[in-house]
Amino acid sequence: MIHDLFTPSISAPFRAPSSPAAPPVDAALALLREVFGHPAFRGAQAEIVGHLAGGGDALVLMPTGGGKSLCYQLPALLRRQQGCGPAIVVSPLIALMQDQVAALRQLGVRAAVLNSTLDARGVRETERALLEGALDLLYVAPERLVTEGFLALLDRVCAAQGVALFAIDEAHCVSQWGHDFRPEYLQLSLLHERYPQVPRIALTATADPQTRDEIIERLALQDARVFVSSFDRPNIRYTIVDKLDPRQQLLRFIRDEHPGDAGIVYCLSRRKVDETAQWLAAHGVPALPYHAGMDTATRAAHQARFQREDGLVVVATIAFGMGIDKPDVRFVAHLDLPRSVEGYYQETGRAGRDGQPADAWMAYGLADVVQQRRLIETSEADDAFKRVASAKLDALLGLAETAGCRRMRLLSYFGEASEACGNCDNCLSPPETWDATEAARKALSAIYRTGQRFGAAHLVDVLRGRSTERMSRWGHERLSVFGVGADLTENEWRGVFRQLVALDLVQVDHQAHGALRLTPASRPVLRGERTVPMRRIRERSAGARRGRSRSGATPGADSTEAGAAPDSGLLARLKAWRSSQAREQGVPAYVILHDSTLAAIAAARPESIAALGEIPGIGAKKLERYGADLLGMAGES
Ligand code: ADP
Ligand code: ZN
């Protein structure tokens, strides 16, 4: 029956391609269930779909994983049902287009791409299909869209069938100030000039108002309705641990919480990327490196494997990210501090696009603060830039050091008010704070008495009274501060120094190999006029093995984890089956079925086609195609 939905109604010789009346919500919901297999719309999706299907323009700002694609795919199908021609989707990323099209075809939607991966024949065939009305959605690279040849083709499609809509994905690529700027995007306003009757939707996950205004102006979307979603990602759990033995901490985190899961580990330097990937692999975690220093072919191969295979970990510099559209990344780990809250949010946002529980985990220590401060101070940039970079780093340090809810802090940075989330480390096990005023005074005094010429390692030795060769060489054993801090452990002292630096009570002198120096703000502390509360260092990261029943996961959406626990034997069989399907068809595993869908099958063990059809993520086409296989497996014991 699904085929009826898409039978092109272009048999009628002429039609008015202009906006049809908004279809009833029921039609949209029916399509959502029938084709996509989702039981309900998420957030503003229903409204956006209705607005677009009724012929309106829209600008959609939604976080990664919010469900943007559906906002144009569904209205495209709705308008198609009402007699319109295909929808045209502009997307800057070839790999993403390919995967989107593969996913749509799995749903029985007639989708195709026109980009540089096609040979001349492929291009001809796709163009023919387009003209014959045999396509529901066409994905086009921006540089092709703006060619005279393609526009002539569009003119013909417009005259004969009408275009259902234009979708402009990753719309922030019009922003000349952003790092994803694509010059061809600037020409996309021609769509409006040339085809004013065709509704347009621009989509982005970039939150800041400046970019929003640029998109509106550059794409001539002044009359568009703007849909701003909350940028919260409730299914992501934020955890920032004290960096003690980072590799071991990372390994423990992966083994305890994410065995067999796909994840990304970010490091600052290429060398550290290589070393960490090797080390993880040697310890049984399938890990691949990715950075700009690798040759293009290997890099592309690693990215493709990550995208397609199950359970790989990529260790990468921030060169890795744009173009990663894998919905089932279960964790993003940072072994080094990002430069800003924006960077942190963008990178961690790659976890859990499918709405299932995911982790953003970071190990953070004194050396990170020192390193980032040095990068800023020693950069070639002008003072204004350095001031901005410094402020951005401070905001990130504030996030790392806070004893309050991480999510509140993150969202408030983006101008969104919220309440304590219950799904971050600080909410789950509130850190102990202590009055560190006395310790801070001792630390500041140690800096002062040693002449402001030493780094934290030596200062900790002084405070703890360790007799080292350096100690006697400098005569520091005779100082009054020598040994006054034996009551704190080495890690605790490092935590004190880190927080002093983060609080700007201590400065790092990069001209003098990272020597710590006092700042004007140190004085009131030394004089006992200012108290210094600090969080207590955790020797072992809290919440180890927290179990899988996560309360904070995606309220109201995809809550397939609730209810019965999945049958792990069945789940393993389903995954193996999915891998072989994916290999056979040459598509990523998640395109066949999502993790959440497999988990739901393993939990529900459906015994009939009808029961299987109730599982979120199984639409009519997938039921028809895979139903028998899945029931067979669910029936085995
Ligand atoms: P974005 O492009 O905003 O990052 P996607 O469009 O890739 O997000 O969607 C993210 C995930 O959410 C996909 O796995 C998609 O199948 C799923 N999804 C989208 N809308 C719904 C919905 N209404 N119900 C359930 N899952 C949905
Ligand atoms: Zn919280």
PDB file of C-alpha atoms in Angstrom, residues 240 266 268 318 334-348 362-364 368 372 375 392-393 396-397 399:
ATOM      1  CA  ILE A 240      34.163  16.370  33.802  1.00  0.00           C
ATOM      2  CA  TYR A 266      39.351  14.314  21.090  1.00  0.00           C
ATOM      3  CA  LEU A 268      44.799  18.470  20.938  1.00  0.00           C
ATOM      4  CA  ILE A 318      39.078  18.728  15.997  1.00  0.00           C
ATOM      5  CA  HIS A 334      37.968  14.948  25.647  1.00  0.00           C
ATOM      6  CA  LEU A 335      41.483  14.259  26.794  1.00  0.00           C
ATOM      7  CA  ASP A 336      42.352  17.906  26.293  1.00  0.00           C
ATOM      8  CA  LEU A 337      40.443  21.046  26.960  1.00  0.00           C
ATOM      9  CA  PRO A 338      38.576  22.584  24.007  1.00  0.00           C
ATOM     10  CA  ARG A 339      39.054  26.299  23.377  1.00  0.00           C
ATOM     11  CA  SER A 340      35.585  27.465  24.209  1.00  0.00           C
ATOM     12  CA  VAL A 341      32.166  26.445  25.410  1.00  0.00           C
ATOM     13  CA  GLU A 342      30.962  26.644  21.801  1.00  0.00           C
ATOM     14  CA  GLY A 343      33.632  24.182  20.742  1.00  0.00           C
ATOM     15  CA  TYR A 344      32.884  21.889  23.646  1.00  0.00           C
ATOM     16  CA  TYR A 345      29.166  21.951  22.878  1.00  0.00           C
ATOM     17  CA  GLN A 346      29.643  21.337  19.192  1.00  0.00           C
ATOM     18  CA  GLU A 347      32.024  18.451  19.761  1.00  0.00           C
ATOM     19  CA  THR A 348      30.026  16.800  22.524  1.00  0.00           C
ATOM     20  CA  MET A 362      36.224  15.094  29.791  1.00  0.00           C
ATOM     21  CA  ALA A 363      39.366  14.731  31.851  1.00  0.00           C
ATOM     22  CA  TYR A 364      40.726  18.093  32.853  1.00  0.00           C
ATOM     23  CA  ASP A 368      45.285  21.916  30.312  1.00  0.00           C
ATOM     24  CA  GLN A 372      45.412  26.764  26.662  1.00  0.00           C
ATOM     25  CA  LEU A 375      48.302  28.970  23.187  1.00  0.00           C
ATOM     26  CA  LYS A 392      36.031  32.233  26.037  1.00  0.00           C
ATOM     27  CA  LEU A 393      38.527  30.061  27.819  1.00  0.00           C
ATOM     28  CA  LEU A 396      34.942  27.029  29.705  1.00  0.00           C
ATOM     29  CA  LEU A 397      37.040  26.884  32.874  1.00  0.00           C
ATOM     30  CA  LEU A 399      32.112  25.125  33.374  1.00  0.00           C
TER      31      LEU A 399
END
